[in-house]
mmCIF file of C-alpha atoms in Angstrom:
data_model
loop_
_atom_site.group_PDB
_atom_site.id
_atom_site.type_symbol
_atom_site.label_atom_id
_atom_site.label_comp_id
_atom_site.label_asym_id
_atom_site.label_seq_id
_atom_site.Cartn_x
_atom_site.Cartn_y
_atom_site.Cartn_z
ATOM 1 C CA MET A 84 -5.733 18.391 -0.424
ATOM 2 C CA ASP A 85 -2.327 17.900 -2.615
ATOM 3 C CA PRO A 86 -1.945 14.250 -3.113
ATOM 4 C CA THR A 87 1.227 14.824 -4.715
ATOM 5 C CA GLN A 88 3.173 15.629 -1.676
ATOM 6 C CA PRO A 89 5.544 12.808 -0.834
ATOM 7 C CA GLU A 90 4.918 13.050 2.690
ATOM 8 C CA ALA A 91 1.133 12.629 2.621
ATOM 9 C CA PRO A 92 0.221 9.051 3.957
ATOM 10 C CA VAL A 93 -2.004 6.162 2.887
ATOM 11 C CA LEU A 94 -4.737 5.689 5.473
ATOM 12 C CA LEU A 95 -6.039 2.370 6.565
ATOM 13 C CA THR A 96 -8.883 1.644 8.630
ATOM 14 C CA GLY A 97 -10.204 -1.654 9.968
ATOM 15 C CA MET A 98 -6.859 -3.346 10.330
ATOM 16 C CA GLY A 99 -7.869 -4.667 13.873
ATOM 17 C CA GLY A 100 -9.418 -7.968 12.465
ATOM 18 C CA VAL A 101 -8.883 -11.017 10.439
ATOM 19 C CA LEU A 102 -8.210 -9.065 7.321
ATOM 20 C CA GLY A 103 -5.877 -6.586 8.582
ATOM 21 C CA ALA A 104 -3.785 -9.486 10.387
ATOM 22 C CA GLY A 105 -3.752 -11.319 7.074
ATOM 23 C CA LEU A 106 -2.439 -8.347 5.514
ATOM 24 C CA ALA A 107 0.351 -7.781 7.759
ATOM 25 C CA ARG A 108 1.024 -11.462 7.524
ATOM 26 C CA GLY A 109 1.376 -11.005 4.031
ATOM 27 C CA GLY A 110 3.996 -8.414 4.122
ATOM 28 C CA ALA A 111 1.817 -5.264 3.891
ATOM 29 C CA VAL A 112 3.711 -3.635 6.832
ATOM 30 C CA GLU A 113 6.756 -3.771 5.004
ATOM 31 C CA GLN A 114 5.497 -3.284 1.318
ATOM 32 C CA TRP A 115 2.918 -0.777 1.729
ATOM 33 C CA PRO A 116 4.948 2.680 1.933
ATOM 34 C CA GLY A 117 3.793 5.682 4.072
ATOM 35 C CA VAL A 118 0.671 4.010 5.385
ATOM 36 C CA VAL A 119 -1.012 5.205 8.739
ATOM 37 C CA VAL A 120 -3.498 2.996 10.493
ATOM 38 C CA ALA A 121 -6.585 4.570 12.165
ATOM 39 C CA GLY A 122 -9.100 2.981 14.680
ATOM 40 C CA ARG A 123 -9.978 2.765 18.441
ATOM 41 C CA GLU A 124 -7.140 0.505 19.536
ATOM 42 C CA ALA A 125 -3.597 0.015 17.616
ATOM 43 C CA PRO A 126 -3.580 -3.531 16.288
ATOM 44 C CA GLU A 127 -0.604 -5.571 17.152
ATOM 45 C CA ALA A 128 0.150 -6.919 13.774
ATOM 46 C CA TRP A 129 0.394 -3.157 12.725
ATOM 47 C CA ARG A 130 2.594 -1.984 15.767
ATOM 48 C CA ALA A 131 5.357 -1.402 13.494
ATOM 49 C CA ALA A 132 3.077 1.525 11.552
ATOM 50 C CA PRO A 133 2.297 4.697 12.548
ATOM 51 C CA PHE A 134 -1.505 4.717 14.635
ATOM 52 C CA VAL A 135 -4.089 7.366 14.812
ATOM 53 C CA CYS A 136 -6.776 6.988 17.527
ATOM 54 C CA CYS A 137 -10.189 7.515 16.048
ATOM 55 C CA ASP A 138 -13.669 6.170 16.748
ATOM 56 C CA LEU A 139 -15.039 6.454 13.088
ATOM 57 C CA SER A 140 -18.685 5.610 14.780
ATOM 58 C CA GLN A 141 -18.798 9.348 15.844
ATOM 59 C CA PRO A 142 -20.471 11.806 13.180
ATOM 60 C CA GLY A 143 -17.855 13.717 11.331
ATOM 61 C CA ALA A 144 -14.804 11.675 12.352
ATOM 62 C CA ALA A 145 -13.893 10.372 8.876
ATOM 63 C CA ARG A 146 -13.748 14.161 7.683
ATOM 64 C CA ARG A 147 -11.675 15.277 10.524
ATOM 65 C CA LEU A 148 -9.056 12.361 10.099
ATOM 66 C CA VAL A 149 -8.746 13.077 6.386
ATOM 67 C CA ASP A 150 -8.474 17.027 7.436
ATOM 68 C CA ALA A 151 -5.570 16.351 9.889
ATOM 69 C CA LEU A 152 -3.575 13.721 7.767
ATOM 70 C CA GLN A 153 -4.186 14.660 4.132
ATOM 71 C CA PRO A 154 -3.788 11.178 2.909
ATOM 72 C CA ARG A 155 -2.867 10.248 -0.964
ATOM 73 C CA ALA A 156 -5.595 7.549 -0.651
ATOM 74 C CA VAL A 157 -7.919 5.593 2.242
ATOM 75 C CA LEU A 158 -8.452 1.987 2.187
ATOM 76 C CA HIS A 159 -11.747 1.921 4.515
ATOM 77 C CA ALA A 160 -11.981 -1.780 5.883
ATOM 78 C CA ALA A 161 -13.548 -0.640 9.216
ATOM 79 C CA ALA A 162 -16.980 -2.324 9.490
ATOM 80 C CA VAL A 163 -19.790 -4.095 11.718
ATOM 81 C CA SER A 164 -18.838 -7.571 10.190
ATOM 82 C CA ARG A 165 -21.487 -9.846 12.161
ATOM 83 C CA ILE A 166 -24.646 -10.298 10.676
ATOM 84 C CA ASP A 167 -26.497 -10.488 13.811
ATOM 85 C CA ALA A 168 -24.936 -7.225 14.991
ATOM 86 C CA CYS A 169 -26.311 -5.317 11.879
ATOM 87 C CA GLU A 170 -29.770 -6.602 12.664
ATOM 88 C CA ARG A 171 -29.380 -5.161 16.263
ATOM 89 C CA GLN A 172 -27.861 -2.049 15.306
ATOM 90 C CA PRO A 173 -28.489 -0.809 11.964
ATOM 91 C CA GLU A 174 -27.616 2.802 12.623
ATOM 92 C CA LEU A 175 -24.319 1.498 13.492
ATOM 93 C CA ALA A 176 -23.925 -0.630 10.397
ATOM 94 C CA HIS A 177 -25.257 2.632 8.080
ATOM 95 C CA ARG A 178 -22.800 4.738 9.983
ATOM 96 C CA MET A 179 -19.673 2.335 9.215
ATOM 97 C CA HIS A 180 -20.451 1.076 6.130
ATOM 98 C CA VAL A 181 -22.189 4.416 4.305
ATOM 99 C CA GLN A 182 -21.687 7.688 6.060
ATOM 100 C CA VAL A 183 -18.111 6.952 6.612
ATOM 101 C CA VAL A 184 -17.751 6.154 3.107
ATOM 102 C CA GLU A 185 -19.307 9.473 2.055
ATOM 103 C CA GLU A 186 -17.134 11.413 4.656
ATOM 104 C CA PHE A 187 -14.100 9.820 3.047
ATOM 105 C CA LEU A 188 -14.744 10.822 -0.331
ATOM 106 C CA ALA A 189 -16.009 14.316 0.330
ATOM 107 C CA ALA A 190 -12.692 14.898 1.955
ATOM 108 C CA CYS A 191 -10.641 12.831 -0.291
ATOM 109 C CA PRO A 192 -12.602 12.775 -3.618
ATOM 110 C CA GLY A 193 -12.129 9.823 -5.984
ATOM 111 C CA ARG A 194 -9.214 8.340 -3.711
ATOM 112 C CA VAL A 195 -11.412 5.987 -1.532
ATOM 113 C CA ILE A 196 -11.447 2.091 -1.725
ATOM 114 C CA PHE A 197 -14.388 0.523 0.148
ATOM 115 C CA LEU A 198 -13.757 -2.935 1.074
ATOM 116 C CA SER A 199 -17.015 -4.684 0.675
ATOM 117 C CA THR A 200 -18.440 -8.134 0.526
ATOM 118 C CA ASP A 201 -19.789 -11.218 -1.511
ATOM 119 C CA GLN A 202 -22.593 -11.097 0.975
ATOM 120 C CA VAL A 203 -24.183 -8.199 -1.115
ATOM 121 C CA PHE A 204 -25.686 -11.049 -3.319
ATOM 122 C CA ASP A 205 -28.420 -13.578 -2.561
ATOM 123 C CA GLY A 206 -26.335 -16.525 -3.390
ATOM 124 C CA GLN A 207 -28.702 -17.587 -6.479
ATOM 125 C CA ALA A 208 -26.107 -17.325 -9.061
ATOM 126 C CA LYS A 209 -23.684 -19.910 -10.057
ATOM 127 C CA GLU A 210 -20.823 -17.378 -10.288
ATOM 128 C CA LEU A 211 -20.448 -13.560 -9.784
ATOM 129 C CA ALA A 212 -19.025 -10.954 -12.208
ATOM 130 C CA GLU A 213 -17.805 -7.647 -11.003
ATOM 131 C CA ASP A 214 -20.798 -6.189 -13.009
ATOM 132 C CA ALA A 215 -23.549 -8.331 -11.070
ATOM 133 C CA GLU A 216 -26.416 -6.495 -9.609
ATOM 134 C CA PRO A 217 -26.481 -6.541 -5.916
ATOM 135 C CA ALA A 218 -29.469 -8.158 -4.212
ATOM 136 C CA PRO A 219 -28.610 -8.646 -0.375
ATOM 137 C CA ILE A 220 -31.088 -10.566 1.840
ATOM 138 C CA HIS A 221 -29.758 -9.482 5.208
ATOM 139 C CA ALA A 222 -28.906 -6.236 7.058
ATOM 140 C CA TYR A 223 -25.166 -6.445 6.720
ATOM 141 C CA GLY A 224 -25.651 -7.099 3.103
ATOM 142 C CA ARG A 225 -27.886 -4.271 2.623
ATOM 143 C CA SER A 226 -25.747 -1.696 4.351
ATOM 144 C CA LYS A 227 -22.591 -2.957 2.540
ATOM 145 C CA ALA A 228 -24.541 -2.432 -0.645
ATOM 146 C CA GLU A 229 -25.683 1.049 0.093
ATOM 147 C CA GLY A 230 -21.995 1.685 0.976
ATOM 148 C CA GLU A 231 -20.996 0.482 -2.374
ATOM 149 C CA ARG A 232 -23.332 2.886 -4.214
ATOM 150 C CA ALA A 233 -21.981 5.750 -1.930
ATOM 151 C CA CYS A 234 -18.454 4.883 -3.160
ATOM 152 C CA LEU A 235 -19.238 4.729 -6.692
ATOM 153 C CA ALA A 236 -21.199 7.607 -6.631
ATOM 154 C CA GLY A 237 -18.208 9.568 -5.156
ATOM 155 C CA GLY A 238 -15.902 7.845 -7.684
ATOM 156 C CA GLY A 239 -14.167 5.725 -5.257
ATOM 157 C CA VAL A 240 -13.327 1.892 -5.984
ATOM 158 C CA VAL A 241 -15.242 -1.055 -4.588
ATOM 159 C CA VAL A 242 -13.504 -4.225 -3.692
ATOM 160 C CA ARG A 243 -15.594 -7.311 -2.769
ATOM 161 C CA LEU A 244 -13.905 -10.010 -0.515
ATOM 162 C CA PRO A 245 -14.895 -13.383 0.217
ATOM 163 C CA LEU A 246 -15.056 -15.673 3.480
ATOM 164 C CA LEU A 247 -11.625 -15.143 4.899
ATOM 165 C CA LEU A 248 -9.172 -17.482 6.000
ATOM 166 C CA GLY A 249 -6.668 -16.864 8.655
ATOM 167 C CA PRO A 250 -5.223 -17.880 12.187
ATOM 168 C CA ALA A 251 -6.216 -16.109 15.403
ATOM 169 C CA VAL A 252 -5.748 -12.368 15.463
ATOM 170 C CA PRO A 253 -2.507 -11.334 17.407
ATOM 171 C CA GLY A 254 -3.788 -9.919 20.498
ATOM 172 C CA ARG A 255 -7.324 -10.660 19.835
ATOM 173 C CA PRO A 256 -7.428 -14.732 20.213
ATOM 174 C CA ALA A 257 -11.305 -14.669 20.084
ATOM 175 C CA ARG A 258 -10.977 -13.156 16.153
ATOM 176 C CA MET A 259 -9.947 -15.738 13.634
ATOM 177 C CA GLY A 260 -10.775 -16.759 9.901
ATOM 178 C CA ALA A 261 -13.342 -19.253 8.608
ATOM 179 C CA ASP A 262 -10.939 -22.138 9.000
ATOM 180 C CA ALA A 263 -9.275 -21.520 12.488
ATOM 181 C CA VAL A 264 -12.736 -21.354 14.123
ATOM 182 C CA LEU A 265 -13.525 -24.657 12.768
ATOM 183 C CA VAL A 266 -10.246 -25.997 13.657
ATOM 184 C CA GLU A 267 -10.353 -24.525 17.206
ATOM 185 C CA ALA A 268 -14.137 -25.772 17.641
ATOM 186 C CA ALA A 269 -12.630 -29.270 16.662
ATOM 187 C CA ARG A 270 -9.462 -29.309 18.845
ATOM 188 C CA LYS A 271 -12.057 -28.759 21.878
ATOM 189 C CA ALA A 272 -14.277 -31.711 20.899
ATOM 190 C CA GLN A 273 -16.854 -29.297 20.049
ATOM 191 C CA PRO A 274 -18.884 -30.265 16.892
ATOM 192 C CA TRP A 275 -20.761 -27.983 14.927
ATOM 193 C CA ASP A 276 -23.648 -28.295 12.225
ATOM 194 C CA LEU A 277 -21.903 -27.264 8.753
ATOM 195 C CA PHE A 278 -23.834 -26.941 5.549
ATOM 196 C CA GLU A 279 -23.020 -28.912 2.620
ATOM 197 C CA ASP A 280 -25.227 -26.770 0.488
ATOM 198 C CA GLU A 281 -23.479 -23.586 1.153
ATOM 199 C CA TRP A 282 -20.628 -22.863 -1.034
ATOM 200 C CA ARG A 283 -17.790 -20.069 -0.762
ATOM 201 C CA ALA A 284 -14.630 -19.161 -2.526
ATOM 202 C CA PRO A 285 -12.671 -18.528 0.549
ATOM 203 C CA ALA A 286 -9.297 -16.905 0.639
ATOM 204 C CA ASP A 287 -6.475 -16.519 3.174
ATOM 205 C CA ALA A 288 -6.443 -12.589 4.023
ATOM 206 C CA ALA A 289 -2.688 -12.922 3.460
ATOM 207 C CA ASP A 290 -3.023 -13.646 -0.390
ATOM 208 C CA LEU A 291 -4.813 -10.345 -0.641
ATOM 209 C CA CYS A 292 -2.251 -8.227 0.331
ATOM 210 C CA ALA A 293 -0.334 -7.865 -3.159
ATOM 211 C CA PRO A 294 -3.543 -7.008 -5.205
ATOM 212 C CA LEU A 295 -4.807 -4.570 -2.646
ATOM 213 C CA GLY A 296 -1.446 -2.945 -2.400
ATOM 214 C CA LYS A 297 -1.213 -2.537 -6.103
ATOM 215 C CA LEU A 298 -4.819 -0.958 -6.096
ATOM 216 C CA LEU A 299 -3.588 1.538 -3.610
ATOM 217 C CA GLU A 300 -0.664 2.481 -5.085
ATOM 218 C CA ARG A 301 -2.389 3.033 -8.430
ATOM 219 C CA LEU A 302 -5.276 4.889 -6.724
ATOM 220 C CA ALA A 303 -2.907 7.028 -4.734
ATOM 221 C CA ALA A 304 -0.563 7.863 -7.751
ATOM 222 C CA ALA A 305 -0.378 11.586 -8.950
ATOM 223 C CA ASP A 306 -0.550 10.669 -12.461
ATOM 224 C CA PRO A 307 -4.342 10.254 -13.449
ATOM 225 C CA ALA A 308 -3.331 7.439 -16.399
ATOM 226 C CA MET A 309 -2.180 5.250 -13.424
ATOM 227 C CA ARG A 310 -5.996 5.021 -11.879
ATOM 228 C CA PRO A 311 -7.412 1.602 -11.841
ATOM 229 C CA PRO A 312 -9.812 1.365 -15.118
ATOM 230 C CA GLU A 313 -12.588 -0.309 -13.325
ATOM 231 C CA PRO A 314 -14.512 0.894 -10.299
ATOM 232 C CA ILE A 315 -15.244 -2.761 -8.611
ATOM 233 C CA TYR A 316 -13.012 -5.421 -8.159
ATOM 234 C CA HIS A 317 -13.285 -8.986 -6.857
ATOM 235 C CA LEU A 318 -10.531 -10.737 -4.685
ATOM 236 C CA ALA A 319 -11.453 -14.194 -3.869
ATOM 237 C CA GLY A 320 -10.223 -18.042 -3.645
ATOM 238 C CA ALA A 321 -9.647 -19.961 -6.853
ATOM 239 C CA ASP A 322 -11.807 -22.934 -5.319
ATOM 240 C CA ALA A 323 -15.266 -23.206 -4.521
ATOM 241 C CA ILE A 324 -16.070 -25.437 -1.465
ATOM 242 C CA ASP A 325 -19.153 -26.249 0.828
ATOM 243 C CA ARG A 326 -18.755 -25.161 4.470
ATOM 244 C CA TYR A 327 -18.819 -28.972 5.546
ATOM 245 C CA HIS A 328 -16.023 -29.965 3.276
ATOM 246 C CA LEU A 329 -14.321 -26.551 4.180
ATOM 247 C CA GLY A 330 -14.228 -27.860 7.835
ATOM 248 C CA GLN A 331 -12.726 -31.031 6.749
ATOM 249 C CA ALA A 332 -9.927 -29.730 4.723
ATOM 250 C CA ALA A 333 -9.082 -27.134 7.401
ATOM 251 C CA CYS A 334 -8.975 -29.848 10.252
ATOM 252 C CA ALA A 335 -7.179 -32.332 7.836
ATOM 253 C CA ALA A 336 -4.578 -29.060 7.074
ATOM 254 C CA ALA A 337 -4.216 -28.353 10.928
ATOM 255 C CA GLY A 338 -3.874 -32.265 11.806
ATOM 256 C CA VAL A 339 -6.837 -31.954 14.005
ATOM 257 C CA GLU A 340 -9.647 -34.596 14.197
ATOM 258 C CA PHE A 341 -12.593 -33.680 12.303
ATOM 259 C CA VAL A 342 -15.929 -34.080 14.695
ATOM 260 C CA HIS A 343 -18.156 -31.632 12.952
ATOM 261 C CA ARG A 344 -21.802 -32.418 11.654
ATOM 262 C CA ARG A 345 -23.161 -32.670 7.916
ATOM 263 C CA ALA A 346 -26.323 -30.188 7.753
ATOM 264 C CA ARG A 347 -28.395 -28.384 5.520
ATOM 265 C CA LEU A 348 -29.491 -24.973 4.956
ATOM 266 C CA ALA A 349 -33.145 -26.040 5.223
ATOM 267 C CA ALA A 350 -32.921 -26.547 8.907
ATOM 268 C CA TRP A 351 -31.237 -23.133 9.628
ATOM 269 C CA GLN A 352 -33.660 -20.964 11.398
ATOM 270 C CA GLY A 353 -31.355 -17.909 12.434
ATOM 271 C CA ASP A 354 -30.527 -14.912 9.665
ATOM 272 C CA PRO A 355 -30.987 -15.765 5.982
ATOM 273 C CA ARG A 356 -27.794 -17.329 4.420
ATOM 274 C CA PRO A 357 -26.878 -16.983 0.904
ATOM 275 C CA PRO A 358 -26.369 -20.583 -0.553
ATOM 276 C CA ARG A 359 -23.696 -19.832 -3.070
ATOM 277 C CA LEU A 360 -21.411 -16.969 -3.169
ATOM 278 C CA ILE A 361 -18.601 -17.363 -5.570
ATOM 279 C CA LEU A 362 -16.725 -14.212 -6.865
ATOM 280 C CA ARG A 363 -15.066 -14.065 -10.532
ATOM 281 C CA CYS A 364 -11.917 -12.297 -10.231
ATOM 282 C CA GLU A 365 -11.538 -11.787 -13.982
ATOM 283 C CA LEU A 366 -10.889 -7.605 -13.754
ATOM 284 C CA ALA A 367 -8.326 -8.113 -10.711
ATOM 285 C CA ILE A 368 -6.302 -10.914 -12.527
ATOM 286 C CA ARG A 369 -5.921 -8.665 -15.854
ATOM 287 C CA ASP A 370 -5.707 -5.085 -14.053
ATOM 288 C CA LEU A 371 -3.990 -6.269 -10.478
ATOM 289 C CA GLY A 372 -1.973 -9.348 -11.414
ATOM 290 C CA PHE A 373 -3.865 -11.275 -8.939
ATOM 291 C CA GLU A 374 -3.704 -14.784 -8.954
ATOM 292 C CA PRO A 375 -6.798 -16.376 -6.959
ATOM 293 C CA PRO A 376 -5.047 -18.730 -4.172
ATOM 294 C CA ASP A 377 -5.395 -22.451 -4.141
ATOM 295 C CA LEU A 378 -7.468 -23.270 -1.236
ATOM 296 C CA ARG A 379 -5.319 -26.069 -0.118
ATOM 297 C CA GLN A 380 -2.238 -24.115 -0.054
ATOM 298 C CA SER A 381 -4.031 -21.600 1.646
ATOM 299 C CA LEU A 382 -5.401 -23.822 4.251
ATOM 300 C CA ALA A 383 -1.844 -25.033 4.993
ATOM 301 C CA ARG A 384 -0.346 -21.729 5.157
ATOM 302 C CA SER A 385 -2.919 -20.680 7.602
ATOM 303 C CA ALA A 386 -2.685 -23.835 9.517
ATOM 304 C CA ALA A 387 1.397 -23.209 9.773
ATOM 305 C CA ALA A 388 0.825 -19.857 11.048
ATOM 306 C CA ALA A 389 -1.626 -20.738 13.625
ATOM 307 C CA SER A 390 0.588 -23.320 14.946
ATOM 308 C CA GLN A 391 3.696 -20.803 14.924
ATOM 309 C CA GLY A 392 1.465 -18.519 16.868
ATOM 310 C CA ARG A 393 0.395 -20.872 19.356
ATOM 311 C CA ARG A 394 4.284 -21.925 19.972
ATOM 312 C CA GLY A 395 4.629 -18.277 20.474
ATOM 313 C CA GLN A 396 2.167 -17.887 23.169
ATOM 314 C CA GLU A 397 3.899 -20.861 24.856
ATOM 315 C CA THR A 398 7.250 -19.502 25.170
#
């Protein structure tokens, strides 16, 4: 592969969810030149970008994709993102989070960005720097942590993301950010138990467009001096907030009556939940010009985008 060829694209996977829709809302379709989106279905939010149908769950699919497209760089976001799904299908989680990363790096050495998660940590630390040691407590976190190790061993770059905010995904209304889920439940007068002792630093997916675009640009550059200086970056919001107060703030931003109930993690009987995941973003601030977004502003933008989407469906 010759990454200096100007026609070589930048390959994106996993653009069909909240992250991909948010990146498109943030301007990635227009601002990221030469991208090709790959997946099982073409994401509606990325319909202006070239699309290649590919089922990455099949062994060898990532290698064949790189052989066909000869990309300058790869942003791998495709994932099994539900914790319970990873528990039920550990082989699929391993395939998507580890084997696909290894295949991409074997075919595109050193030019892969693996999007990981704050869920690789156990939630015991007050804050988490980029060099914090992963300590996952569930199947999703374990497979993502293993994917991180594979990415770093192959010379790729790991980007850990937080809880994501954003309205319903175009064409896939059941997929929505953490704020929109709570707003829609409140809109339907369906109260949920929200933990007042589970803390996150959420970010609107749209606010990740600029730093991820800059990282892709640097990784795809022919000049080795442009390569990102660090192997791991964090992109998260500026504000730490618990789930209960996130629900309150999200409903207030959307103008919806708050109906949810206050709860504590001690009462939770499901899969393990890290109590506190606050990613520090110093390296992204220094190297990528990232400005961690203000939570209230993010919620307001997400609510406005959701309102615009509902109006579009009504017309």
